[in-house]
């Protein structure tokens, strides 16, 4: 057995086990990365209070880092509690000495009571010495206000604060929006060019001790396994949300810890790296060949056609499609290598003029786009008169099989009413498949006429349930359904 990476935490010790290096090491273990630790401070605390704090001598901090880096090394590191100038300067010098490139700073500046934990001169040293060495900083709203000097009341304020912090030399900023009012907790990642938003439902619990430590440690774990920053944050957000949701109720009587013994969400090959899409296709070849067969039925002449959500261009090139729309720049580059003429855009905002194409292909796009009706209206807009829309989607057993693992890993199944594995379709929360009737209604509402259907049959390798969609007249049972409509 081997670990999938090595991660280092430089932080304080929490005797209660809920935060600091204790939370970090538990998180690293959950991600199957080998964790090493450098203790900057020792705290005497439990779920009710912090009784005393003792900083380590800076020379001891230096020795700990040197001993780890001279032998074990690390793939990524995080810095948590650093409470004095000497320790900060020591860490900064050792980061440069050992060339630690993937570095995440979790700035521990504000106590739960709202009191500032660092003196202003120490805050200044942290900003000037550590920020320029970091790949990412993860302040909450209050910490971001201190660092940027900007008051944060809403998302737009948070974006401006992140922009200001980025200018201080850090590669990326993840501003945690848990304290911004709203139905959902929204975190903002800013890399100097683009803002990415990570949303989650709020969890009503007092057991949140160590949330910031766990979140940053999970990001470091993902980076140490080779994930890019976007996906490392995505996986960490999923993990910490479920760790809060499943927080134990039997540890202490105050603000309890999270539950760390949770399997992290695995990024699919499609999301993890654009280059891996073809191997993902090969692993699911039976299913995807079924989709290609069904789509090809309605694409006898693919010239002057566009594939929306073209991905790496693998499907479009096999179908002979010339044009593509794709939100991912990396995917678009791969599609262009396959000869597809790609424009960056989404199904809801197609970057083409009215009446351009003979055929618009929405290849499973309606299964994951945010606004299905708008996507269909956009397809209608860019079609010529008498042009065709082609929509492919999974029937019920296909959707169930491909979404089950994701629902289980995210904790979105319902174990109380479906305690046995595997759970039937109707017991999986947040698993939405598109029915033929729904697609029909979307197309008719947009103005399409002369709807036609085809469905290909395969035995799905993960088929586990006898409940399948009954096909309407015109096609047989199977995995992929394709509907064609005409713009009059």
Short mmCIF file of C-alpha atoms in Angstrom, two decimals:
data_model
loop_
_atom_site.label_atom_id
_atom_site.label_comp_id
_atom_site.label_asym_id
_atom_site.label_seq_id
_atom_site.Cartn_x
_atom_site.Cartn_y
_atom_site.Cartn_z
CA UNK A 1 0.00 0.00 0.00
CA UNK A 2 1.19 3.54 -0.74
CA UNK A 3 0.02 7.02 0.15
CA UNK A 4 -1.18 9.21 -2.73
CA UNK A 5 0.81 12.22 -1.58
CA UNK A 6 2.66 13.92 1.27
CA UNK A 7 1.24 16.94 3.09
CA UNK A 8 2.78 19.18 5.75
CA UNK A 9 0.92 21.24 8.35
CA UNK A 10 2.67 24.09 10.19
CA UNK A 11 0.23 25.07 12.92
CA UNK A 12 -0.71 25.05 16.57
CA UNK A 13 -1.63 22.04 18.67
CA UNK A 14 -5.20 21.73 19.99
CA UNK A 15 -5.30 19.51 23.09
CA UNK A 16 -9.03 18.99 22.48
CA UNK A 17 -8.31 17.40 19.09
CA UNK A 18 -10.82 19.41 17.09
CA UNK A 19 -8.64 21.99 15.35
CA UNK A 20 -5.00 22.76 14.58
CA UNK A 21 -2.57 20.04 13.62
CA UNK A 22 -4.87 17.37 15.08
CA UNK A 23 -7.66 18.27 12.64
CA UNK A 24 -5.16 18.63 9.81
CA UNK A 25 -3.64 15.18 10.31
CA UNK A 26 -7.08 13.55 10.52
CA UNK A 27 -8.00 15.24 7.25
CA UNK A 28 -4.78 14.14 5.56
CA UNK A 29 -5.48 10.57 6.63
CA UNK A 30 -9.00 10.72 5.17
CA UNK A 31 -7.48 11.76 1.83
CA UNK A 32 -4.86 8.97 1.99
CA UNK A 33 -1.93 11.38 2.05
CA UNK A 34 0.95 11.06 4.51
CA UNK A 35 0.83 13.90 7.00
CA UNK A 36 3.77 15.56 8.73
CA UNK A 37 3.53 18.37 11.28
CA UNK A 38 5.43 21.36 12.64
CA UNK A 39 4.07 22.67 15.94
CA UNK A 40 4.20 26.45 16.28
CA UNK A 41 2.22 26.74 19.53
CA UNK A 42 0.76 24.50 22.19
CA UNK A 43 -2.74 25.34 23.38
CA UNK A 44 -4.60 23.99 26.42
CA UNK A 45 -8.24 23.86 25.34
CA UNK A 46 -11.41 21.83 25.07
CA UNK A 47 -14.81 22.42 23.45
CA UNK A 48 -15.62 25.13 26.02
CA UNK A 49 -12.53 27.32 26.33
CA UNK A 50 -8.87 28.03 25.67
CA UNK A 51 -7.02 28.14 28.98
CA UNK A 52 -3.43 28.78 27.95
CA UNK A 53 -1.14 29.17 24.93
CA UNK A 54 2.63 28.70 24.73
CA UNK A 55 4.55 29.52 21.53
CA UNK A 56 7.42 27.31 20.44
CA UNK A 57 10.88 28.89 20.16
CA UNK A 58 11.50 29.86 16.53
CA UNK A 59 14.62 27.68 16.49
CA UNK A 60 12.49 24.61 17.30
CA UNK A 61 10.08 25.54 14.49
CA UNK A 62 13.04 25.83 12.10
CA UNK A 63 14.44 22.46 13.20
CA UNK A 64 11.09 20.73 12.69
CA UNK A 65 10.76 22.04 9.13
CA UNK A 66 14.35 21.16 8.29
CA UNK A 67 14.07 17.61 9.62
CA UNK A 68 10.93 16.95 7.58
CA UNK A 69 12.16 18.50 4.36
CA UNK A 70 15.66 16.98 4.51
CA UNK A 71 14.27 13.45 4.62
CA UNK A 72 10.56 13.03 3.94
CA UNK A 73 9.76 16.12 1.91
CA UNK A 74 6.26 17.28 1.02
CA UNK A 75 4.05 17.73 -2.04
CA UNK A 76 2.07 20.58 -0.48
CA UNK A 77 1.95 22.45 2.83
CA UNK A 78 -0.30 24.69 4.91
CA UNK A 79 0.38 27.34 7.52
CA UNK A 80 -2.13 27.81 10.31
CA UNK A 81 -1.61 29.44 13.68
CA UNK A 82 1.52 31.61 13.74
CA UNK A 83 1.36 34.08 16.60
CA UNK A 84 4.63 36.01 16.66
CA UNK A 85 7.04 37.78 14.35
CA UNK A 86 10.01 35.45 14.92
CA UNK A 87 8.03 32.34 13.98
CA UNK A 88 6.59 33.98 10.84
CA UNK A 89 10.01 35.11 9.64
CA UNK A 90 11.46 31.66 10.36
CA UNK A 91 8.72 29.92 8.37
CA UNK A 92 9.11 32.35 5.46
CA UNK A 93 12.85 31.70 5.29
CA UNK A 94 12.40 27.93 5.43
CA UNK A 95 9.70 27.97 2.73
CA UNK A 96 12.19 29.68 0.42
CA UNK A 97 15.12 27.49 1.53
CA UNK A 98 13.26 24.25 0.82
CA UNK A 99 11.38 25.60 -2.22
CA UNK A 100 7.91 24.66 -0.98
CA UNK A 101 5.78 25.64 -3.98
CA UNK A 102 2.26 24.49 -3.14
CA UNK A 103 1.64 26.50 0.01
CA UNK A 104 -1.74 27.34 1.55
CA UNK A 105 -2.07 29.96 4.29
CA UNK A 106 -5.02 29.75 6.68
CA UNK A 107 -4.68 33.10 8.49
CA UNK A 108 -5.74 32.52 12.08
CA UNK A 109 -6.43 36.11 13.14
CA UNK A 110 -9.87 36.22 14.78
CA UNK A 111 -11.23 34.22 17.72
CA UNK A 112 -14.85 32.99 17.75
CA UNK A 113 -15.55 35.78 20.23
CA UNK A 114 -14.46 38.30 17.59
CA UNK A 115 -11.25 39.24 19.42
CA UNK A 116 -8.10 39.75 17.33
CA UNK A 117 -5.51 37.08 18.05
CA UNK A 118 -2.53 38.86 16.48
CA UNK A 119 -1.04 42.24 17.22
CA UNK A 120 -1.07 44.70 14.31
CA UNK A 121 2.71 44.54 13.84
CA UNK A 122 2.48 40.73 13.63
CA UNK A 123 -0.37 40.92 11.10
CA UNK A 124 1.82 43.20 8.99
CA UNK A 125 4.72 40.74 9.02
CA UNK A 126 2.40 37.87 8.05
CA UNK A 127 1.08 39.86 5.09
CA UNK A 128 4.49 41.09 3.94
CA UNK A 129 6.55 37.94 4.54
CA UNK A 130 4.20 34.99 3.99
CA UNK A 131 1.62 36.09 1.43
CA UNK A 132 4.09 36.46 -1.47
CA UNK A 133 5.26 32.87 -0.89
CA UNK A 134 1.77 31.33 -1.00
CA UNK A 135 -0.26 29.61 -3.70
CA UNK A 136 -3.47 30.29 -1.79
CA UNK A 137 -4.75 32.17 1.25
CA UNK A 138 -8.08 31.18 2.84
CA UNK A 139 -9.40 34.07 4.96
CA UNK A 140 -12.91 34.23 6.34
CA UNK A 141 -14.83 37.49 6.05
CA UNK A 142 -13.35 39.05 9.21
CA UNK A 143 -9.78 38.07 8.32
CA UNK A 144 -10.25 39.35 4.77
CA UNK A 145 -11.43 42.68 6.16
CA UNK A 146 -8.25 42.98 8.24
CA UNK A 147 -5.94 42.04 5.37
CA UNK A 148 -7.64 44.11 2.66
CA UNK A 149 -8.85 46.99 4.82
CA UNK A 150 -12.26 46.71 3.14
CA UNK A 151 -15.60 46.19 4.92
CA UNK A 152 -17.49 43.17 3.56
CA UNK A 153 -21.28 43.13 3.56
CA UNK A 154 -22.14 41.16 0.44
CA UNK A 155 -20.67 39.09 -2.40
CA UNK A 156 -19.55 42.12 -4.40
CA UNK A 157 -17.64 43.45 -1.39
CA UNK A 158 -16.05 40.02 -0.99
CA UNK A 159 -14.93 40.01 -4.64
CA UNK A 160 -13.31 43.41 -4.22
CA UNK A 161 -11.57 42.30 -1.02
CA UNK A 162 -10.24 39.19 -2.78
CA UNK A 163 -8.93 41.36 -5.62
CA UNK A 164 -7.08 43.63 -3.17
CA UNK A 165 -5.54 40.68 -1.31
CA UNK A 166 -4.43 39.12 -4.58
CA UNK A 167 -2.47 42.26 -5.39
CA UNK A 168 -0.39 41.66 -2.25
CA UNK A 169 1.46 38.84 -4.00
CA UNK A 170 -0.47 35.62 -3.30
CA UNK A 171 -1.28 33.49 -6.35
CA UNK A 172 -4.94 32.87 -5.48
CA UNK A 173 -7.43 33.95 -2.82
CA UNK A 174 -10.24 31.80 -1.42
CA UNK A 175 -12.51 34.10 0.54
CA UNK A 176 -14.82 32.01 2.71
CA UNK A 177 -18.28 33.54 2.74
CA UNK A 178 -19.86 31.70 5.64
CA UNK A 179 -20.44 34.97 7.50
CA UNK A 180 -22.04 36.74 4.53
CA UNK A 181 -25.86 36.77 4.92
CA UNK A 182 -27.74 34.48 2.56
CA UNK A 183 -29.47 31.14 2.20
CA UNK A 184 -26.26 29.45 1.06
CA UNK A 185 -22.63 29.68 2.14
CA UNK A 186 -20.69 30.95 -0.88
CA UNK A 187 -16.89 30.82 -1.08
CA UNK A 188 -15.09 32.81 -3.78
CA UNK A 189 -11.85 31.73 -5.46
CA UNK A 190 -9.98 34.50 -7.31
CA UNK A 191 -6.84 33.74 -9.33
CA UNK A 192 -6.22 37.25 -10.59
CA UNK A 193 -8.35 36.77 -13.69
CA UNK A 194 -11.52 34.87 -12.89
CA UNK A 195 -13.88 34.42 -9.94
CA UNK A 196 -15.12 30.90 -9.19
CA UNK A 197 -17.99 30.33 -6.74
CA UNK A 198 -18.44 27.32 -4.47
CA UNK A 199 -21.88 27.04 -2.88
CA UNK A 200 -23.24 24.85 -0.10
CA UNK A 201 -26.34 24.77 2.04
CA UNK A 202 -25.87 26.03 5.57
CA UNK A 203 -25.86 23.43 8.34
CA UNK A 204 -27.56 24.33 11.62
CA UNK A 205 -25.11 22.99 14.21
CA UNK A 206 -22.84 24.26 16.97
CA UNK A 207 -20.26 21.60 16.16
CA UNK A 208 -18.04 23.67 13.87
CA UNK A 209 -14.77 23.72 15.82
CA UNK A 210 -11.87 23.29 13.40
CA UNK A 211 -13.85 24.04 10.23
CA UNK A 212 -11.23 26.44 8.81
CA UNK A 213 -8.37 24.11 9.66
CA UNK A 214 -10.13 21.16 8.07
CA UNK A 215 -11.03 23.09 4.92
CA UNK A 216 -7.49 24.33 4.29
CA UNK A 217 -6.01 20.92 5.15
CA UNK A 218 -8.37 19.27 2.65
CA UNK A 219 -7.23 21.71 -0.05
CA UNK A 220 -3.59 20.88 0.73
CA UNK A 221 -4.39 17.17 0.60
CA UNK A 222 -5.94 17.58 -2.83
CA UNK A 223 -2.97 19.59 -4.09
CA UNK A 224 -0.57 16.98 -2.76
CA UNK A 225 -2.45 14.35 -4.80
CA UNK A 226 -1.96 16.37 -7.96
CA UNK A 227 -5.30 18.16 -8.28
CA UNK A 228 -5.29 21.66 -9.72
CA UNK A 229 -6.41 24.51 -7.47
CA UNK A 230 -9.97 24.63 -8.79
CA UNK A 231 -10.62 20.94 -8.18
CA UNK A 232 -8.68 20.85 -4.90
CA UNK A 233 -11.02 23.54 -3.53
CA UNK A 234 -14.06 21.79 -4.99
CA UNK A 235 -13.23 18.48 -3.33
CA UNK A 236 -12.31 20.21 -0.05
CA UNK A 237 -15.59 22.13 -0.02
CA UNK A 238 -17.53 18.90 -0.48
CA UNK A 239 -15.52 17.20 2.24
CA UNK A 240 -15.80 19.91 4.90
CA UNK A 241 -19.53 20.35 4.24
CA UNK A 242 -20.14 16.66 4.89
CA UNK A 243 -17.76 16.71 7.87
CA UNK A 244 -19.93 19.44 9.41
CA UNK A 245 -23.18 17.73 8.47
CA UNK A 246 -22.02 14.50 10.12
CA UNK A 247 -20.37 16.17 13.13
CA UNK A 248 -20.53 13.92 16.24
CA UNK A 249 -22.80 14.95 19.10
CA UNK A 250 -20.97 13.00 21.80
CA UNK A 251 -17.68 14.94 21.99
CA UNK A 252 -17.64 17.65 24.68
CA UNK A 253 -20.42 19.99 25.77
CA UNK A 254 -19.41 23.14 23.87
CA UNK A 255 -18.50 23.74 20.22
CA UNK A 256 -17.70 20.21 19.15
CA UNK A 257 -15.41 18.96 16.35
CA UNK A 258 -16.24 17.81 12.84
CA UNK A 259 -16.38 14.18 11.70
CA UNK A 260 -13.23 13.57 9.68
CA UNK A 261 -13.58 9.89 8.87
CA UNK A 262 -15.33 10.54 5.56
CA UNK A 263 -14.27 9.38 2.10
CA UNK A 264 -13.51 12.47 -0.01
CA UNK A 265 -15.35 12.97 -3.27
CA UNK A 266 -13.28 11.71 -6.18
CA UNK A 267 -13.03 14.02 -9.16
CA UNK A 268 -13.93 12.15 -12.34
CA UNK A 269 -11.36 11.94 -15.10
CA UNK A 270 -13.51 14.38 -17.09
CA UNK A 271 -13.21 17.04 -14.38
CA UNK A 272 -9.74 16.27 -13.06
CA UNK A 273 -7.86 16.82 -16.30
CA UNK A 274 -9.07 17.47 -19.80
CA UNK A 275 -6.40 15.13 -21.18
CA UNK A 276 -7.98 12.20 -19.34
CA UNK A 277 -11.34 12.48 -21.12
CA UNK A 278 -10.49 9.88 -23.75
CA UNK A 279 -9.52 7.32 -21.09
CA UNK A 280 -12.80 8.11 -19.30
CA UNK A 281 -14.57 7.33 -22.58
CA UNK A 282 -12.72 4.03 -22.86
CA UNK A 283 -13.68 3.02 -19.30
CA UNK A 284 -17.36 3.64 -20.11
CA UNK A 285 -17.20 2.59 -23.75
CA UNK A 286 -20.38 0.51 -23.75
CA UNK A 287 -22.48 3.42 -22.56
CA UNK A 288 -20.89 6.11 -24.74
CA UNK A 289 -20.96 4.05 -27.92
CA UNK A 290 -24.66 3.68 -27.26
CA UNK A 291 -24.95 7.47 -27.14
CA UNK A 292 -22.96 7.90 -30.37
CA UNK A 293 -25.15 5.42 -32.21
CA UNK A 294 -28.29 7.22 -31.13
CA UNK A 295 -26.98 10.67 -32.05
CA UNK A 296 -25.63 9.52 -35.40
CA UNK A 297 -29.13 8.38 -36.38
CA UNK A 298 -30.23 12.02 -36.54
CA UNK A 299 -26.95 13.39 -37.97
CA UNK A 300 -26.71 11.84 -41.46
CA UNK A 301 -25.16 15.11 -42.72
CA UNK A 302 -23.27 16.80 -39.86
CA UNK A 303 -21.88 19.67 -41.97
CA UNK A 304 -22.78 23.11 -40.62
CA UNK A 305 -23.63 21.57 -37.23
CA UNK A 306 -22.55 22.68 -33.76
CA UNK A 307 -22.07 20.55 -30.64
CA UNK A 308 -22.95 22.43 -27.43
CA UNK A 309 -20.70 21.34 -24.57
CA UNK A 310 -18.29 19.83 -27.11
CA UNK A 311 -15.77 18.80 -24.40
CA UNK A 312 -12.54 17.42 -25.83
CA UNK A 313 -14.15 17.09 -29.26
CA UNK A 314 -14.06 13.29 -29.12
CA UNK A 315 -17.77 12.83 -29.85
CA UNK A 316 -17.97 15.70 -32.33
CA UNK A 317 -15.00 14.40 -34.32
CA UNK A 318 -16.50 10.90 -34.43
CA UNK A 319 -19.77 12.40 -35.68
CA UNK A 320 -18.09 14.72 -38.19
CA UNK A 321 -19.33 17.94 -36.55
CA UNK A 322 -17.43 21.11 -37.49
CA UNK A 323 -18.28 23.59 -34.70
CA UNK A 324 -18.37 23.48 -30.90
CA UNK A 325 -19.33 25.51 -27.84
CA UNK A 326 -17.40 24.76 -24.64
CA UNK A 327 -17.01 26.61 -21.28
CA UNK A 328 -13.67 24.97 -20.42
CA UNK A 329 -10.66 26.53 -22.13
CA UNK A 330 -8.57 23.38 -21.64
CA UNK A 331 -11.26 21.19 -23.20
CA UNK A 332 -11.63 23.68 -26.05
CA UNK A 333 -7.90 23.39 -26.83
CA UNK A 334 -8.22 19.60 -27.14
CA UNK A 335 -11.28 19.93 -29.35
CA UNK A 336 -9.42 22.36 -31.61
CA UNK A 337 -6.62 19.80 -32.00
CA UNK A 338 -9.27 17.44 -33.35
CA UNK A 339 -10.26 19.99 -35.98
CA UNK A 340 -13.33 21.39 -34.20
CA UNK A 341 -13.86 25.15 -34.53
CA UNK A 342 -14.64 26.02 -30.92
CA UNK A 343 -15.96 29.16 -29.24
CA UNK A 344 -15.95 29.62 -25.46
CA UNK A 345 -19.52 29.80 -24.15
CA UNK A 346 -22.35 27.89 -22.49
CA UNK A 347 -25.62 26.30 -23.52
CA UNK A 348 -27.49 29.24 -22.00
CA UNK A 349 -25.33 31.83 -23.80
CA UNK A 350 -24.35 30.51 -27.21
CA UNK A 351 -21.63 32.72 -28.79
CA UNK A 352 -23.04 32.51 -32.35
CA UNK A 353 -25.34 34.75 -34.39
CA UNK A 354 -28.99 34.01 -35.15
CA UNK A 355 -29.83 31.45 -37.81
CA UNK A 356 -26.31 30.12 -38.41
CA UNK A 357 -26.57 26.31 -38.20
CA UNK A 358 -28.47 23.45 -39.82
CA UNK A 359 -28.17 21.29 -36.68
CA UNK A 360 -27.54 21.96 -32.98
CA UNK A 361 -26.54 18.95 -30.86
CA UNK A 362 -27.17 19.06 -27.11
CA UNK A 363 -25.32 15.90 -26.14
CA UNK A 364 -26.49 15.17 -22.56
CA UNK A 365 -26.18 18.93 -21.87
CA UNK A 366 -29.70 19.20 -20.47
CA UNK A 367 -28.74 16.77 -17.71
CA UNK A 368 -26.41 19.27 -16.05
CA UNK A 369 -27.09 22.78 -17.38
CA UNK A 370 -28.57 25.26 -14.90
CA UNK A 371 -31.39 26.60 -17.10
CA UNK A 372 -32.69 23.90 -19.46
CA UNK A 373 -35.35 26.03 -21.09
CA UNK A 374 -32.93 28.84 -21.86
CA UNK A 375 -30.50 26.34 -23.37
CA UNK A 376 -33.19 25.05 -25.72
CA UNK A 377 -34.23 28.62 -26.63
CA UNK A 378 -30.59 29.43 -27.47
CA UNK A 379 -30.44 26.37 -29.74
CA UNK A 380 -33.59 27.60 -31.48
CA UNK A 381 -32.07 31.07 -31.94
CA UNK A 382 -28.87 29.92 -33.67
CA UNK A 383 -30.67 27.45 -35.98
CA UNK A 384 -31.71 28.22 -39.54
CA UNK A 385 -35.36 27.80 -40.48
CA UNK A 386 -36.07 24.09 -41.02
CA UNK A 387 -32.89 23.34 -39.05
CA UNK A 388 -32.92 20.63 -36.37
CA UNK A 389 -32.13 20.33 -32.69
CA UNK A 390 -30.83 16.95 -31.51
CA UNK A 391 -31.03 16.24 -27.77
CA UNK A 392 -29.54 13.12 -26.17
CA UNK A 393 -30.11 11.99 -22.59
CA UNK A 394 -30.01 8.94 -20.37
CA UNK A 395 -33.05 6.84 -19.60
CA UNK A 396 -33.76 6.09 -15.96
CA UNK A 397 -31.53 3.07 -15.45
CA UNK A 398 -28.61 4.83 -17.12
CA UNK A 399 -28.99 7.91 -14.96
CA UNK A 400 -29.29 5.84 -11.83
CA UNK A 401 -26.20 3.80 -12.57
CA UNK A 402 -24.00 6.77 -13.42
CA UNK A 403 -25.20 9.00 -10.58
CA UNK A 404 -25.46 6.51 -7.74
CA UNK A 405 -21.81 6.66 -6.67
CA UNK A 406 -21.82 10.45 -6.73
CA UNK A 407 -24.97 10.64 -4.60
CA UNK A 408 -23.53 8.16 -2.10
CA UNK A 409 -20.16 9.90 -1.78
CA UNK A 410 -21.82 13.28 -1.28
CA UNK A 411 -24.08 11.89 1.43
CA UNK A 412 -27.17 12.80 -0.59
CA UNK A 413 -28.83 9.40 -0.35
CA UNK A 414 -31.29 8.71 2.46
CA UNK A 415 -30.04 5.90 4.73
CA UNK A 416 -33.02 6.16 7.10
CA UNK A 417 -35.63 5.03 4.58
CA UNK A 418 -33.29 2.97 2.42
CA UNK A 419 -30.79 1.33 4.77
CA UNK A 420 -29.67 -1.46 2.48
CA UNK A 421 -27.17 -1.21 -0.39
CA UNK A 422 -27.89 -0.54 -3.19
CA UNK A 423 -30.69 1.98 -2.74
CA UNK A 424 -33.54 2.00 -5.26
CA UNK A 425 -33.81 4.99 -7.56
CA UNK A 426 -36.57 6.74 -5.66
CA UNK A 427 -34.49 6.90 -2.49
CA UNK A 428 -31.57 8.85 -3.94
CA UNK A 429 -31.83 12.53 -3.15
CA UNK A 430 -30.81 15.16 -5.69
CA UNK A 431 -30.50 12.66 -8.53
CA UNK A 432 -32.46 14.11 -11.43
CA UNK A 433 -32.89 12.27 -14.68
CA UNK A 434 -34.66 13.82 -17.66
CA UNK A 435 -37.79 12.08 -18.88
CA UNK A 436 -38.94 12.02 -22.49
CA UNK A 437 -41.99 14.07 -21.56
CA UNK A 438 -39.80 16.76 -20.01
CA UNK A 439 -37.63 17.03 -23.11
CA UNK A 440 -40.74 17.12 -25.31
CA UNK A 441 -42.18 19.99 -23.28
CA UNK A 442 -38.90 21.96 -23.39
CA UNK A 443 -38.69 21.63 -27.17
CA UNK A 444 -42.36 22.43 -27.82
CA UNK A 445 -42.23 25.48 -25.54
CA UNK A 446 -39.26 26.81 -27.51
CA UNK A 447 -41.17 26.39 -30.78
CA UNK A 448 -39.84 23.10 -32.18
CA UNK A 449 -42.16 20.83 -34.17
CA UNK A 450 -42.12 17.38 -35.82
CA UNK A 451 -40.48 15.64 -32.86
CA UNK A 452 -38.89 12.27 -33.60
CA UNK A 453 -37.24 9.72 -31.34
CA UNK A 454 -34.64 6.96 -31.29
CA UNK A 455 -33.26 4.88 -28.43
CA UNK A 456 -30.37 2.42 -28.38
CA UNK A 457 -30.34 -0.57 -26.09
CA UNK A 458 -27.35 -1.79 -24.09
CA UNK A 459 -26.96 -3.71 -20.86
CA UNK A 460 -25.40 -1.13 -18.59
CA UNK A 461 -22.51 -2.57 -16.54
CA UNK A 462 -23.88 -0.99 -13.34
CA UNK A 463 -27.55 -1.76 -13.97
CA UNK A 464 -29.13 -2.55 -10.58
CA UNK A 465 -32.83 -1.77 -10.73
CA UNK A 466 -35.82 -3.10 -12.66
CA UNK A 467 -37.56 0.28 -12.66
CA UNK A 468 -37.07 1.67 -16.18
CA UNK A 469 -38.78 4.39 -18.14
CA UNK A 470 -41.56 3.11 -20.38
CA UNK A 471 -40.81 4.31 -23.91
CA UNK A 472 -43.46 6.10 -25.92
CA UNK A 473 -44.45 4.77 -29.32
CA UNK A 474 -41.59 4.92 -31.78
CA UNK A 475 -38.61 3.42 -29.99
CA UNK A 476 -37.53 0.60 -27.71
CA UNK A 477 -36.21 0.41 -24.16
CA UNK A 478 -32.56 1.20 -23.72
CA UNK A 479 -29.93 3.50 -22.25
CA UNK A 480 -29.74 6.58 -24.49
CA UNK A 481 -32.71 8.41 -25.93
CA UNK A 482 -32.28 11.02 -28.66
CA UNK A 483 -35.04 13.44 -29.62
CA UNK A 484 -34.99 15.52 -32.82
CA UNK A 485 -37.08 18.63 -33.36
CA UNK A 486 -37.42 21.00 -36.34
CA UNK A 487 -37.43 24.81 -36.28
CA UNK A 488 -40.30 25.83 -38.59
#
